[in-house]
PDB file of C-alpha atoms in Angstrom:
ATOM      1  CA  UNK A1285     -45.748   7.379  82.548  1.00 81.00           C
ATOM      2  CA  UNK A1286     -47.219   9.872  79.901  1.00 94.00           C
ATOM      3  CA  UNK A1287     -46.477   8.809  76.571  1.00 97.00           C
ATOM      4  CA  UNK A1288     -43.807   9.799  74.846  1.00 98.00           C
ATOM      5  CA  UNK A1289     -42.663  10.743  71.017  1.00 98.00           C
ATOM      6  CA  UNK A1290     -39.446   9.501  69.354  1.00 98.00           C
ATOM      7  CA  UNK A1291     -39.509  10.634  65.755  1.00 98.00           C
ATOM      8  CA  UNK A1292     -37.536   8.598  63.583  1.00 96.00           C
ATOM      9  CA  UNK A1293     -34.444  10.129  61.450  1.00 94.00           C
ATOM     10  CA  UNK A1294     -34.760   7.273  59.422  1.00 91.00           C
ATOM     11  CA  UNK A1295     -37.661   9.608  57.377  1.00 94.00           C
ATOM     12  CA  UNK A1296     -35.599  12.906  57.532  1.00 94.00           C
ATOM     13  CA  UNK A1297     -34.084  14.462  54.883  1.00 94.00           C
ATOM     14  CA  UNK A1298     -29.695  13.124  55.642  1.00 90.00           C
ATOM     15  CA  UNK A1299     -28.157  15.819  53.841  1.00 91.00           C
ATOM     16  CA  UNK A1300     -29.753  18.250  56.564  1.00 94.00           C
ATOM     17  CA  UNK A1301     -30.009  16.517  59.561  1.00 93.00           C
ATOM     18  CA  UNK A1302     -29.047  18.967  62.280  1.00 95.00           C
ATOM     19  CA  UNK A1303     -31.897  20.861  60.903  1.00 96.00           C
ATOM     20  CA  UNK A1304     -34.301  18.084  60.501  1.00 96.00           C
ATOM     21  CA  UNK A1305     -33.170  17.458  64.451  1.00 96.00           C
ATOM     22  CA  UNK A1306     -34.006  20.582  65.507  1.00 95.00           C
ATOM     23  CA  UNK A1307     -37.481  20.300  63.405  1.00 96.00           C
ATOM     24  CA  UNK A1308     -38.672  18.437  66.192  1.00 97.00           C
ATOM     25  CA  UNK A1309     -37.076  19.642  69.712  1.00 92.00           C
ATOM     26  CA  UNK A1310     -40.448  19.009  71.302  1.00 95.00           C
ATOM     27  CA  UNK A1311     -40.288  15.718  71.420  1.00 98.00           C
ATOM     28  CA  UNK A1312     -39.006  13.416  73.790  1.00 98.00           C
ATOM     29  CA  UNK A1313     -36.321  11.228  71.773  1.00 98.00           C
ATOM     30  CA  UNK A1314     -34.553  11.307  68.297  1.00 98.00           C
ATOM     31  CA  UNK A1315     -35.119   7.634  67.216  1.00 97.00           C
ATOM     32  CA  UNK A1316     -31.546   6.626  65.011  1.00 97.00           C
ATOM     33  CA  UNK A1317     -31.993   3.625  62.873  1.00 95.00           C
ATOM     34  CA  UNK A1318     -28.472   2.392  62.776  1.00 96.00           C
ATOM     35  CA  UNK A1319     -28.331  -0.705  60.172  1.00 94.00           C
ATOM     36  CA  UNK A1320     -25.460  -2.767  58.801  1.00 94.00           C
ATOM     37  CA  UNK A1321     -26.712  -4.278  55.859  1.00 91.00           C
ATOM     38  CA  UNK A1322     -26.308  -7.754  57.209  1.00 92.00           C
ATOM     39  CA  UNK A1323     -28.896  -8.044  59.951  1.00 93.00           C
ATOM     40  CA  UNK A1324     -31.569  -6.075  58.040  1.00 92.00           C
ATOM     41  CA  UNK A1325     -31.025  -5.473  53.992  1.00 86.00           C
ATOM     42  CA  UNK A1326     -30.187  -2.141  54.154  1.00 87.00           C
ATOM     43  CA  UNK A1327     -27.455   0.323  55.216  1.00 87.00           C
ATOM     44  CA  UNK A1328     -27.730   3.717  57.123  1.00 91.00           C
ATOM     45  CA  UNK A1329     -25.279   5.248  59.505  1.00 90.00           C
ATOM     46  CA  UNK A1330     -22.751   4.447  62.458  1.00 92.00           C
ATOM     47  CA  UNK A1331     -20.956   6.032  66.052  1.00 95.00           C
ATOM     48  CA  UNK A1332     -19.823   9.115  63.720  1.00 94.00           C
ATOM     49  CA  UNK A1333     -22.683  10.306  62.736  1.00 93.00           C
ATOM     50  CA  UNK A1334     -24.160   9.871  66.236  1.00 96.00           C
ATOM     51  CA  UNK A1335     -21.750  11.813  67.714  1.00 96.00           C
ATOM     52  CA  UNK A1336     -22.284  14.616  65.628  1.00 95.00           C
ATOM     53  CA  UNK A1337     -25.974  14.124  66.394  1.00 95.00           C
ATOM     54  CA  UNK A1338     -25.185  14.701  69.636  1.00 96.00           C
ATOM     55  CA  UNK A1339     -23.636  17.918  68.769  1.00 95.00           C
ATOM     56  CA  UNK A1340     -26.671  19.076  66.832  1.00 93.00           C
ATOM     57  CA  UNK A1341     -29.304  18.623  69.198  1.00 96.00           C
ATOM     58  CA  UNK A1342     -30.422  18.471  73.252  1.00 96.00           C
ATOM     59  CA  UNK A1343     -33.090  15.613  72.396  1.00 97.00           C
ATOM     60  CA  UNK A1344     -31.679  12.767  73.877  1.00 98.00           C
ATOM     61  CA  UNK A1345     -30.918   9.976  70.874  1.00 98.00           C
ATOM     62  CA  UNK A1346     -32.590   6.564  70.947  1.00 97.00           C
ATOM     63  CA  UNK A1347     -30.912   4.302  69.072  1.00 98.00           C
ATOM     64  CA  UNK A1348     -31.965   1.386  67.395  1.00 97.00           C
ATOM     65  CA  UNK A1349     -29.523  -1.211  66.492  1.00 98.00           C
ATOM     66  CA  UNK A1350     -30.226  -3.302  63.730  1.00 96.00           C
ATOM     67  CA  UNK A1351     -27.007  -4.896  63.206  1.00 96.00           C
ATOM     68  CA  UNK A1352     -25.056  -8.151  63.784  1.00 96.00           C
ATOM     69  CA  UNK A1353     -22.763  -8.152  66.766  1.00 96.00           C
ATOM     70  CA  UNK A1354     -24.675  -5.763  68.961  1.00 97.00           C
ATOM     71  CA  UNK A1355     -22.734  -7.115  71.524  1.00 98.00           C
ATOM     72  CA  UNK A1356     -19.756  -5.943  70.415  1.00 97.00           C
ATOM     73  CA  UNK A1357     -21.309  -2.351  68.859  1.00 96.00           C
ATOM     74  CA  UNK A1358     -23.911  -1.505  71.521  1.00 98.00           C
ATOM     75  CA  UNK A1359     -21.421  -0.291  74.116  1.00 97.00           C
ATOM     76  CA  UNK A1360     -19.834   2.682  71.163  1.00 97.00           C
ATOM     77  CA  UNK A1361     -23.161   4.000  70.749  1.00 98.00           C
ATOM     78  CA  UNK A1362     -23.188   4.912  74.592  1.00 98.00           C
ATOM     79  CA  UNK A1363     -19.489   6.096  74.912  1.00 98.00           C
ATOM     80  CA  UNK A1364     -20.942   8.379  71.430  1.00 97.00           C
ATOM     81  CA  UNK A1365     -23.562   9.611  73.470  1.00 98.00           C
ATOM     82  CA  UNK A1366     -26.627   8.215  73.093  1.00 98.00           C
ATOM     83  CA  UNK A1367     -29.200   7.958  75.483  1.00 98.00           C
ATOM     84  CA  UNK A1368     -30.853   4.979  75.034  1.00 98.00           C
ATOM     85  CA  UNK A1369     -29.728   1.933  73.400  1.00 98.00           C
ATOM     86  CA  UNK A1370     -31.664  -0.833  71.839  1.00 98.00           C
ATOM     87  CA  UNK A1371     -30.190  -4.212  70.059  1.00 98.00           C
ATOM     88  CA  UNK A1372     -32.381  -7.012  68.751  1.00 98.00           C
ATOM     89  CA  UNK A1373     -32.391 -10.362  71.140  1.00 98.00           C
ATOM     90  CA  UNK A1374     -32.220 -12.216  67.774  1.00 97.00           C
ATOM     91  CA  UNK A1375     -28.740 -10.605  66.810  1.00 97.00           C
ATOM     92  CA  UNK A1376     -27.575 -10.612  70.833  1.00 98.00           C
ATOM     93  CA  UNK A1377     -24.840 -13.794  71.935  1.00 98.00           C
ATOM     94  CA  UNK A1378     -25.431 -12.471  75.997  1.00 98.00           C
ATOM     95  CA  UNK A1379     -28.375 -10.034  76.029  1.00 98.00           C
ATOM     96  CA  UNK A1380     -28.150  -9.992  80.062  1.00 98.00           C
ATOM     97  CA  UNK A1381     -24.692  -8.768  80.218  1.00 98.00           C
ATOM     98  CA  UNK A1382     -25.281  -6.466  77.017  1.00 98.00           C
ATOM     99  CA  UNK A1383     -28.376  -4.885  79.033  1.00 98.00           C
ATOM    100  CA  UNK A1384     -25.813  -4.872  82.189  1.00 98.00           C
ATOM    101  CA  UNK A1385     -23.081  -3.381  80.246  1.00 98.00           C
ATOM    102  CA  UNK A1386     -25.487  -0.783  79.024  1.00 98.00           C
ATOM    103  CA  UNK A1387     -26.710   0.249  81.941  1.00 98.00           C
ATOM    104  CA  UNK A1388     -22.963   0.662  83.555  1.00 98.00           C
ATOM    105  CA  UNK A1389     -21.857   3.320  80.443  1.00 98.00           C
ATOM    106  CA  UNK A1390     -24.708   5.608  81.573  1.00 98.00           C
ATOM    107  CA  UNK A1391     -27.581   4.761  78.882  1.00 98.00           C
ATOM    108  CA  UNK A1392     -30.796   3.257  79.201  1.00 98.00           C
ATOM    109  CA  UNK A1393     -31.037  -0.583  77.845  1.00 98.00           C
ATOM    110  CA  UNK A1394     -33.526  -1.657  75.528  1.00 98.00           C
ATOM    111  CA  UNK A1395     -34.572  -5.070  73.586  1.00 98.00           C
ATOM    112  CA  UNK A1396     -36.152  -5.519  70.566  1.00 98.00           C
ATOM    113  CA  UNK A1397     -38.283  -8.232  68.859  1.00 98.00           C
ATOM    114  CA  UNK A1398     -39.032  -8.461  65.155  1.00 97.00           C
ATOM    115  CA  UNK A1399     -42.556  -9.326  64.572  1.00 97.00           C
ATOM    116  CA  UNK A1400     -42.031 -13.242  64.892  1.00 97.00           C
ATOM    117  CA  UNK A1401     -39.982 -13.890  67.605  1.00 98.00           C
ATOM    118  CA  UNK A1402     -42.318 -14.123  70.956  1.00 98.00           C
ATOM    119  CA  UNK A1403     -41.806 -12.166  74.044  1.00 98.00           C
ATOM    120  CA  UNK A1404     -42.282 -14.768  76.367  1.00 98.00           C
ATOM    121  CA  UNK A1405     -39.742 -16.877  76.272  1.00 97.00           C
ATOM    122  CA  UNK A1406     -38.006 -13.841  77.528  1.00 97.00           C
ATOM    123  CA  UNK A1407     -39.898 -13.263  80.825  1.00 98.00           C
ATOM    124  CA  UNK A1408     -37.293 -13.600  82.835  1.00 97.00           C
ATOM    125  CA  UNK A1409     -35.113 -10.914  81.331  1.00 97.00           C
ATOM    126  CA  UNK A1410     -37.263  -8.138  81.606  1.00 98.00           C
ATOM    127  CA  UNK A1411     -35.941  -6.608  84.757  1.00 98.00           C
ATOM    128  CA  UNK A1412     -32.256  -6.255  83.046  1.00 98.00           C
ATOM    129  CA  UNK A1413     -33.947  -3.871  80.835  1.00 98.00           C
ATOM    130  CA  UNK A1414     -35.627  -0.051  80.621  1.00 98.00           C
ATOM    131  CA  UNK A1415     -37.364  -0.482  77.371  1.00 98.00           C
ATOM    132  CA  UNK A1416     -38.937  -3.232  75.514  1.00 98.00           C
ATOM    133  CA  UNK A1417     -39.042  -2.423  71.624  1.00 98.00           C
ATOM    134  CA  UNK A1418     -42.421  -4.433  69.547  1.00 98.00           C
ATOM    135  CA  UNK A1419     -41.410  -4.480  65.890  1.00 97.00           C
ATOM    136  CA  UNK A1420     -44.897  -3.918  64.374  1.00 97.00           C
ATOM    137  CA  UNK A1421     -42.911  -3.882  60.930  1.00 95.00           C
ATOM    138  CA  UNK A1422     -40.181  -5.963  59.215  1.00 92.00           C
ATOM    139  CA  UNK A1423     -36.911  -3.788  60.498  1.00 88.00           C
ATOM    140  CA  UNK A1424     -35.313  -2.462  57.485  1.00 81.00           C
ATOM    141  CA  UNK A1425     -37.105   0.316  55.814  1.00 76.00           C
ATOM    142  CA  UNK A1426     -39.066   2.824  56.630  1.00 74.00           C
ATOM    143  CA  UNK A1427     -42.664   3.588  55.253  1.00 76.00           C
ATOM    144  CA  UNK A1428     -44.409   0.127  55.796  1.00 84.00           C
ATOM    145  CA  UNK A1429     -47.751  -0.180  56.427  1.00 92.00           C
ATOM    146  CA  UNK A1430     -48.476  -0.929  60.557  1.00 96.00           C
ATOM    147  CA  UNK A1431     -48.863  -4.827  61.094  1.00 97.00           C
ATOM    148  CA  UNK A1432     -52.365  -5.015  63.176  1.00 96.00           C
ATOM    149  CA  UNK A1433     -51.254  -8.544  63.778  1.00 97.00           C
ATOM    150  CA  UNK A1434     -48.912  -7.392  66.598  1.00 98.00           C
ATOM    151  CA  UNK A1435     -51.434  -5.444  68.768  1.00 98.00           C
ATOM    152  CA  UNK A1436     -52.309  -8.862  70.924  1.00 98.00           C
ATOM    153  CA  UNK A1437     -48.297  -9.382  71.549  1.00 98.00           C
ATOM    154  CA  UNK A1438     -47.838  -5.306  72.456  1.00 98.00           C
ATOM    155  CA  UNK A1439     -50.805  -6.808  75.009  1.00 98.00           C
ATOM    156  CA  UNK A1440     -49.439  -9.884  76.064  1.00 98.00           C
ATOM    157  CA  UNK A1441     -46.044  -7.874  77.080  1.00 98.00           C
ATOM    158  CA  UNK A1442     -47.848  -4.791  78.880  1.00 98.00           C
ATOM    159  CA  UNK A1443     -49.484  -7.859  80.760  1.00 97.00           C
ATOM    160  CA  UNK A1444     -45.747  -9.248  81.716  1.00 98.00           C
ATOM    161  CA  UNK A1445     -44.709  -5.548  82.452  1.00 98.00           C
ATOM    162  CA  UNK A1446     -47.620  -5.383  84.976  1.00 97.00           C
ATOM    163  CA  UNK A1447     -47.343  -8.551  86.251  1.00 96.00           C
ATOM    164  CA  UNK A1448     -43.837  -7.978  87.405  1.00 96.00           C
ATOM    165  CA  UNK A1449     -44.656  -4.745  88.646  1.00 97.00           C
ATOM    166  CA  UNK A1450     -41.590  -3.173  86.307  1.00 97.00           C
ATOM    167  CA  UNK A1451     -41.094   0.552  85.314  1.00 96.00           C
ATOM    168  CA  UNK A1452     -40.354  -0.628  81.709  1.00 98.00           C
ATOM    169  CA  UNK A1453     -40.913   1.116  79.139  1.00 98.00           C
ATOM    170  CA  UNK A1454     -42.776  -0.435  76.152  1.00 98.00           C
ATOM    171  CA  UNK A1455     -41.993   0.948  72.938  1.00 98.00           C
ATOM    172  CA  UNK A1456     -43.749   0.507  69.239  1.00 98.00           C
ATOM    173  CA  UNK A1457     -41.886   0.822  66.361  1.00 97.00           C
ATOM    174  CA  UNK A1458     -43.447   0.862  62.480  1.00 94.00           C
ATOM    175  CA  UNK A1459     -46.328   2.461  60.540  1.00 94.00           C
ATOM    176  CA  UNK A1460     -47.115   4.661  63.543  1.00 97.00           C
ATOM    177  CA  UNK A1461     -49.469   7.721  62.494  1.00 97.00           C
ATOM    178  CA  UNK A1462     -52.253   8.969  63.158  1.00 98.00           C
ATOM    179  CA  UNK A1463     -54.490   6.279  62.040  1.00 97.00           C
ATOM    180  CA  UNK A1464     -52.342   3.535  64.528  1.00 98.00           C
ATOM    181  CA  UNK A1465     -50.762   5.196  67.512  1.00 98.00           C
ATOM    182  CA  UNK A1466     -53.775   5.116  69.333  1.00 98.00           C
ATOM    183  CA  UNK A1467     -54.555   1.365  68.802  1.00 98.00           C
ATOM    184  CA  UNK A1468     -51.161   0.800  70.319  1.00 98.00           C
ATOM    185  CA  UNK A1469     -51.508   3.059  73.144  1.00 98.00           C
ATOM    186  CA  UNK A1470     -54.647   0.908  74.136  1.00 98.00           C
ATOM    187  CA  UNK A1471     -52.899  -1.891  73.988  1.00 98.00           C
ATOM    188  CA  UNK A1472     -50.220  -0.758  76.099  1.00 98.00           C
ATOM    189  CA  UNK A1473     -47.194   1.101  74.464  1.00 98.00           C
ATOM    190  CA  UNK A1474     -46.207   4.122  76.225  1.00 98.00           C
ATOM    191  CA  UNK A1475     -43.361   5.181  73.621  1.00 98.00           C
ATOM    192  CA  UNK A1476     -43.794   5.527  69.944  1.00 98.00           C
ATOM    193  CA  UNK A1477     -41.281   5.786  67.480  1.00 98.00           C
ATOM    194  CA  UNK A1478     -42.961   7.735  64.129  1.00 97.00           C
ATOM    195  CA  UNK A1479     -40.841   8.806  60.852  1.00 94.00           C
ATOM    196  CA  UNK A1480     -42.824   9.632  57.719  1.00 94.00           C
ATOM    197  CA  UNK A1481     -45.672  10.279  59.712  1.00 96.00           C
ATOM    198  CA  UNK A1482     -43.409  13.633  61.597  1.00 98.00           C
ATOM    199  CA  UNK A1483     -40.635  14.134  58.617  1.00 97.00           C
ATOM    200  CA  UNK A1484     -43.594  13.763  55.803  1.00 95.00           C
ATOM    201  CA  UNK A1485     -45.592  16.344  57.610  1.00 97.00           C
ATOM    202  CA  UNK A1486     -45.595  20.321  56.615  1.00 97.00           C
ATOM    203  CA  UNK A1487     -44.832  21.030  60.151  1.00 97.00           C
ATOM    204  CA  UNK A1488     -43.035  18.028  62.166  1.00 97.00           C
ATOM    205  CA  UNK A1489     -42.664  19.651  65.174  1.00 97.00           C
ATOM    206  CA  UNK A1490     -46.724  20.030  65.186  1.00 98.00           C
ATOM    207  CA  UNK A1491     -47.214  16.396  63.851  1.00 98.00           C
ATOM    208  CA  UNK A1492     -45.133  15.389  67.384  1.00 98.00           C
ATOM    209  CA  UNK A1493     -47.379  17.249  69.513  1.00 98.00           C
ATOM    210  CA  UNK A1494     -50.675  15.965  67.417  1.00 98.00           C
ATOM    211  CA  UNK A1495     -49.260  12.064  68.180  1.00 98.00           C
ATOM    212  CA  UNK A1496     -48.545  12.735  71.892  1.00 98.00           C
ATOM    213  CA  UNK A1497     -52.419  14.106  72.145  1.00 98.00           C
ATOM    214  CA  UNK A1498     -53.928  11.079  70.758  1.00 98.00           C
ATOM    215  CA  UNK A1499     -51.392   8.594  72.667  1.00 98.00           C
ATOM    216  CA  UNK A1500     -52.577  10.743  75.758  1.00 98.00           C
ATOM    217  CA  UNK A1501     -56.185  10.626  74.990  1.00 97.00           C
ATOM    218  CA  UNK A1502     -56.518   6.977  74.183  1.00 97.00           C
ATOM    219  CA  UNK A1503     -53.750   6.166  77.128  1.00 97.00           C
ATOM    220  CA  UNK A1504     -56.428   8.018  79.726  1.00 96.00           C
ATOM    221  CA  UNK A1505     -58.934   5.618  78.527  1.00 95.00           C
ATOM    222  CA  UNK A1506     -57.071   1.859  78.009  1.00 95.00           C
ATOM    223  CA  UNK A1507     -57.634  -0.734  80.920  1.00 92.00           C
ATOM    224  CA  UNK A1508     -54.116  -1.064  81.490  1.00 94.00           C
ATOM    225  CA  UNK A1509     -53.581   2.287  82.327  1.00 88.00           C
ATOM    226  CA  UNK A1510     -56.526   2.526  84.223  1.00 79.00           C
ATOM    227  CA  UNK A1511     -55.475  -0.054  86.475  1.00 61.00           C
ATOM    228  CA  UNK A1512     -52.567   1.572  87.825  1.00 56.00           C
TER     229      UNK A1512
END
């Protein structure tokens, strides 16, 4: 799969967000931090604003669920519109029949891990889901520096993707710019989630197509890509 771009709204500018939106129409996915205050310490937006996203724009919306009681929540998000869902494994009670119940409202299912929880004990759950979300950040805030620390676990799951033979996505998420996407895309993440690196640019919808180059570029060359 080519890589693809999901810039993260997280970094735009809220009191113009159709705009910031369609600032970046080339890429392939309009990342939405949704946060609760409770999982993560801060607070950002909910199913209203979402569905007024998906007024505003024909990017299909990722979003990212950083909230207690995904379980309960995830399922809105998809009857709102969004295209892709992801909740945290930590937060989930029953993250098979979340994926499941995902999946059945129309939108693709995704997982996420925070940097310290492992990805193998959850081997066996990686067919339920089309996307596998690394944390290579605390989730919370945007603007932290890239944690190299996670490149052998981004790896260790794009091993576990192969091994299984799954068409599942593997997605990155924190400090992604110029200076990191391509160590990621070596080590196997085909989706990249980017805010101040697109929204802090002069021209975001350039600083998408700039990322996507590089992922493609260092992509062509990584071992696990080469394999296939």
């Amino acid at each position: 799969m080519a890589p693809q771009i999901s810039p993260s709204i997280l970094s735009a500018d809220f009191a113009r967000l159709s705009d910031e939106a369609k600032a970046v129409a080339g890429a392939d996915w309009l990342h939405v931090d949704v946060m609760d205050n409770h999982f993560v310490p801060n607070l950002t937006l909910g199913v209203p604003v979402v569905e007024s996203l998906v007024r505003a724009t024909d990017t299909p919306l990722d979003c990212h669920l950083m909230i207690e009681a995904p379980d309960r929540w995830a399922p809105q998000f998809v009857e709102a519109g969004a295209g892709s869902v992801t909740f945290h494994v930590e937060a989930a009670t029953a993250p098979v029949r979340l994926a499941r119940e995902i999946r059945a409202k129309g939108a693709r299912a995704s997982m996420a891990l925070r940097p310290a929880t492992p990805v193998e004990p959850y081997e066996d759950l990686l067919p339920e889901l089309d996307m596998l979300l690394i944390m290579t950040v605390e989730p919370g805030f945007g603007g932290q520096a890239f944690l190299d620390i996670m490149l052998p676990k981004i790896r260790r799951t794009r091993e576990l993707i192969s091994k299984h033979g799954l068409e599942l996505w593997l997605q990155v998420d924190g400090g992604v710019s110029a200076s990191t996407i391509e160590q990621c895309a070596d080590a196997g993440a085909d989706v990249f989630v980017a805010g101040s690196a697109v929204y802090g640019a002069a021209d975001p919808a350039e600083a998408v197509r700039a990322l996507r180059n590089q992922a493609e570029a260092a992509t062509s060359k990584a071992s696990w890509a080469c394999d296939h």
